[in-house]
Coordinates of C-alpha atoms in Angstrom, one line a residue:
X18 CA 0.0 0.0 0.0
X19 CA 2.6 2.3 0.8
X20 CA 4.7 1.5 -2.5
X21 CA 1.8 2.5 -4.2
X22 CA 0.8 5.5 -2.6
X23 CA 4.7 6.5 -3.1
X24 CA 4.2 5.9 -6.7
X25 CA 1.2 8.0 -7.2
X26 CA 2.4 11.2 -6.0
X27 CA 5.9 10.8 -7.4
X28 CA 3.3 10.3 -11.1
X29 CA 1.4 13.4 -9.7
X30 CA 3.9 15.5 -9.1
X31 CA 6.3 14.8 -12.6
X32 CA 2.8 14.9 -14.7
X33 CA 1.1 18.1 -12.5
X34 CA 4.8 19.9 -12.7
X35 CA 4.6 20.7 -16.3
X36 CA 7.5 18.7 -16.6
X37 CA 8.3 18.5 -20.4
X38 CA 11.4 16.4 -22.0
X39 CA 13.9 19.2 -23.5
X40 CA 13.3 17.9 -27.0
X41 CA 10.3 19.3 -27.0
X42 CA 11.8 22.8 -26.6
X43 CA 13.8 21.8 -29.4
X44 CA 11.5 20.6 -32.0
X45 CA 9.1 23.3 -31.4
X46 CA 12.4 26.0 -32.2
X47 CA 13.4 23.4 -35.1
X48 CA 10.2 23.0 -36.7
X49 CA 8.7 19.3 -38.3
X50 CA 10.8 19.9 -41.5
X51 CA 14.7 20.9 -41.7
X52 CA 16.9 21.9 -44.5
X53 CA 20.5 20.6 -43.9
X54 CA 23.7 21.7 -45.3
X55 CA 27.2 20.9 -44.8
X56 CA 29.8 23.1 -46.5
X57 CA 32.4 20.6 -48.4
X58 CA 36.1 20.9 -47.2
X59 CA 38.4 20.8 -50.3
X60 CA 41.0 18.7 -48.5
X61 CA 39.0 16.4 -47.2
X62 CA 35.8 16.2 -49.3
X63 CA 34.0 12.6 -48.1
X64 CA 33.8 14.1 -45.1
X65 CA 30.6 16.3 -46.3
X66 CA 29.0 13.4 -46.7
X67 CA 29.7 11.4 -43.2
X68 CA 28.5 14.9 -41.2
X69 CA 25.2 15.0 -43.6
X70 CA 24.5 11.4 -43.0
X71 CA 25.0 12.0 -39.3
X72 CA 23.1 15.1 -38.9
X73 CA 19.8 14.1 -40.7
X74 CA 20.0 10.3 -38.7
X75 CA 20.4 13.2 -35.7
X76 CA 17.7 15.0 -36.7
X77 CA 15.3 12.1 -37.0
X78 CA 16.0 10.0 -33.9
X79 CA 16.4 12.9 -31.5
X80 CA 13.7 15.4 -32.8
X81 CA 12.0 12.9 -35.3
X82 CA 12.3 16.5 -37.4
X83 CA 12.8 15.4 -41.2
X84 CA 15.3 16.8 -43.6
X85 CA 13.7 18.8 -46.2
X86 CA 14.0 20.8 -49.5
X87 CA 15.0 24.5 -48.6
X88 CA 12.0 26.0 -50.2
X89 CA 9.5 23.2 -47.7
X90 CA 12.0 23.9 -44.6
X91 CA 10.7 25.7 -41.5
X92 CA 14.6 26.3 -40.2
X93 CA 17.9 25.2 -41.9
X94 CA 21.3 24.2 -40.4
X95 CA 24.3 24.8 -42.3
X96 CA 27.4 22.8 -40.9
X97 CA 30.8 23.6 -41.4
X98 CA 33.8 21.0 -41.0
X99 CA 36.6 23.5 -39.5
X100 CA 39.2 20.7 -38.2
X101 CA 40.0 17.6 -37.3
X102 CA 43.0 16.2 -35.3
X103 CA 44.1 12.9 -33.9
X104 CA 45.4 13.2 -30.6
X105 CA 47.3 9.5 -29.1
X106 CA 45.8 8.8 -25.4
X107 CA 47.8 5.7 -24.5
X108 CA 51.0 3.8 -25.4
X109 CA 51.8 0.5 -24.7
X110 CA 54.5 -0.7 -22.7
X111 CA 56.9 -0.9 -26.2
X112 CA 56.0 3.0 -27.2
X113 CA 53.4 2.5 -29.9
X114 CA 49.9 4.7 -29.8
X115 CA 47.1 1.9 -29.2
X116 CA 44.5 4.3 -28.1
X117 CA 43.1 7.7 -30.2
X118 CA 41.2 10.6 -29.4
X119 CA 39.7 12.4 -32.4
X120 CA 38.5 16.0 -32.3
X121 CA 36.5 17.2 -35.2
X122 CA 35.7 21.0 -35.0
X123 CA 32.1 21.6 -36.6
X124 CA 30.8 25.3 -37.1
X125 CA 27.0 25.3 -36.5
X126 CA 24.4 28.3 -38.2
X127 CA 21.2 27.4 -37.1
X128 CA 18.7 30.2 -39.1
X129 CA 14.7 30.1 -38.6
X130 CA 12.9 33.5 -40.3
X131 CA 14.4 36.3 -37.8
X132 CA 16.3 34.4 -35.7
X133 CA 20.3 33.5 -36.3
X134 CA 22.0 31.0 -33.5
X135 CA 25.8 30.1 -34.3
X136 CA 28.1 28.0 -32.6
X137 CA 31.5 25.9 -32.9
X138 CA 31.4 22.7 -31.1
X139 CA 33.8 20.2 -31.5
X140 CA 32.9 16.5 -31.0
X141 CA 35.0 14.1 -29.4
X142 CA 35.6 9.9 -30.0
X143 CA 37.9 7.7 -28.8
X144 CA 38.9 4.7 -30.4
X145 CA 41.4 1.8 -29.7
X146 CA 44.0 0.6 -32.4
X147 CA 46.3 -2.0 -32.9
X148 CA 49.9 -1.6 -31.5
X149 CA 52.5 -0.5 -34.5
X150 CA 49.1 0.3 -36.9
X151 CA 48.5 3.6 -38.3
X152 CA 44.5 5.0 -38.5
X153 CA 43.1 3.0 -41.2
X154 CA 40.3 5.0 -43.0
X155 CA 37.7 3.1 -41.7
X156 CA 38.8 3.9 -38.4
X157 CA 39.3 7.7 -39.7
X158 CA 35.7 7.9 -41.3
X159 CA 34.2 6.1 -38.1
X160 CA 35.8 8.7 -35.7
X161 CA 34.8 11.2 -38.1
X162 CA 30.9 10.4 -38.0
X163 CA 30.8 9.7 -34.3
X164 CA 32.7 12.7 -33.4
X165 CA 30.2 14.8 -35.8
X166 CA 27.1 12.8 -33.9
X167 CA 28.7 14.2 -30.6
X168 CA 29.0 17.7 -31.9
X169 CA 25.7 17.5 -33.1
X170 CA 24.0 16.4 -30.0
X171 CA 25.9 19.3 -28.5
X172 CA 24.7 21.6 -31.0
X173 CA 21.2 20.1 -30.6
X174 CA 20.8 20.1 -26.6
X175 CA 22.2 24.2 -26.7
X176 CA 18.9 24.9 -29.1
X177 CA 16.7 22.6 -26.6
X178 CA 18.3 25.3 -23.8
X179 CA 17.3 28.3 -26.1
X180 CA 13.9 26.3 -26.6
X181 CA 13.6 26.6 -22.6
X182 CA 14.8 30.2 -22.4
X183 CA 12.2 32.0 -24.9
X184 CA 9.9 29.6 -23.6
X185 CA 10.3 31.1 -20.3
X186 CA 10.0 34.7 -21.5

């Protein structure tokens, strides 16, 4: 009896509160359709492609917002690739690397009729290797597209916290 009493006030009070999940500050700044671009880096082209990829599979699971022409889009995101750099965490015990750190730089314009939100997040992934190997590009691409998903759920959870703020206002 008393784990069910406990129970339904700890129900009244999250559904009474006016608690609400901070994508749904997010979706209601992104809108139901997106337009997504991603400016293509001359040195490292295939890269475009990886950080699209990730940011509409973003944009879908997180927001279930759907990538859209620009002319149907209620807000568009334009992603930059500014850098990326592998950084060797750990040796083994003969001096070779056997652990990575990637760090890709992503510049974020976020654009919805009047309003302009910009922001440079850098996503980070970790990865193991084998002793004496050099980053393969499967490895490289990998750490690319999971580093982007990271900057993107940055990017993503700072509009959810602007969602909250002119919500508030």
């Amino acid at each position: 009896m008393k784990k069910l009493f406990t129970l339904m006030v700890a129900t009244l009070l999250l559904t009474a509160c006016g608690y609400k999940p901070s994508s749904h500050y997010t979706k209601k700044i992104v809108g139901e359709r997106v337009y997504t671009e991603v400016e293509v880096s001359l040195s490292d082209p295939e890269n475009a492609v990886l950080i699209k990829d990730a940011l509409n599979k973003a944009l879908y699971s997180r927001l279930k917002s759907k990538a859209t022409r620009k002319s149907h889009a209620d807000s568009s995101i334009y992603v930059a690739y500014d850098n990326i750099r592998f950084v060797p965490l750990q040796y083994n015990k003969n001096g070779y690397v056997v652990h990575y750190q990637a760090y890709i730089t992503l510049g974020f314009t976020f654009k919805k009729k009047n309003i302009t939100e910009k922001r440079q997040i850098v996503g980070r992934y970790d990865f193991p290797i084998r002793p004496s190997a050099i980053i393969s590009n499967d490895l490289r691409f990998k750490a690319i597209e999971q580093g982007s998903i990271k900057a993107l759920d940055q990017f993503i959870a700072y509009l959810s916290a602007k969602g909250v703020l002119k919500n508030a206002e």
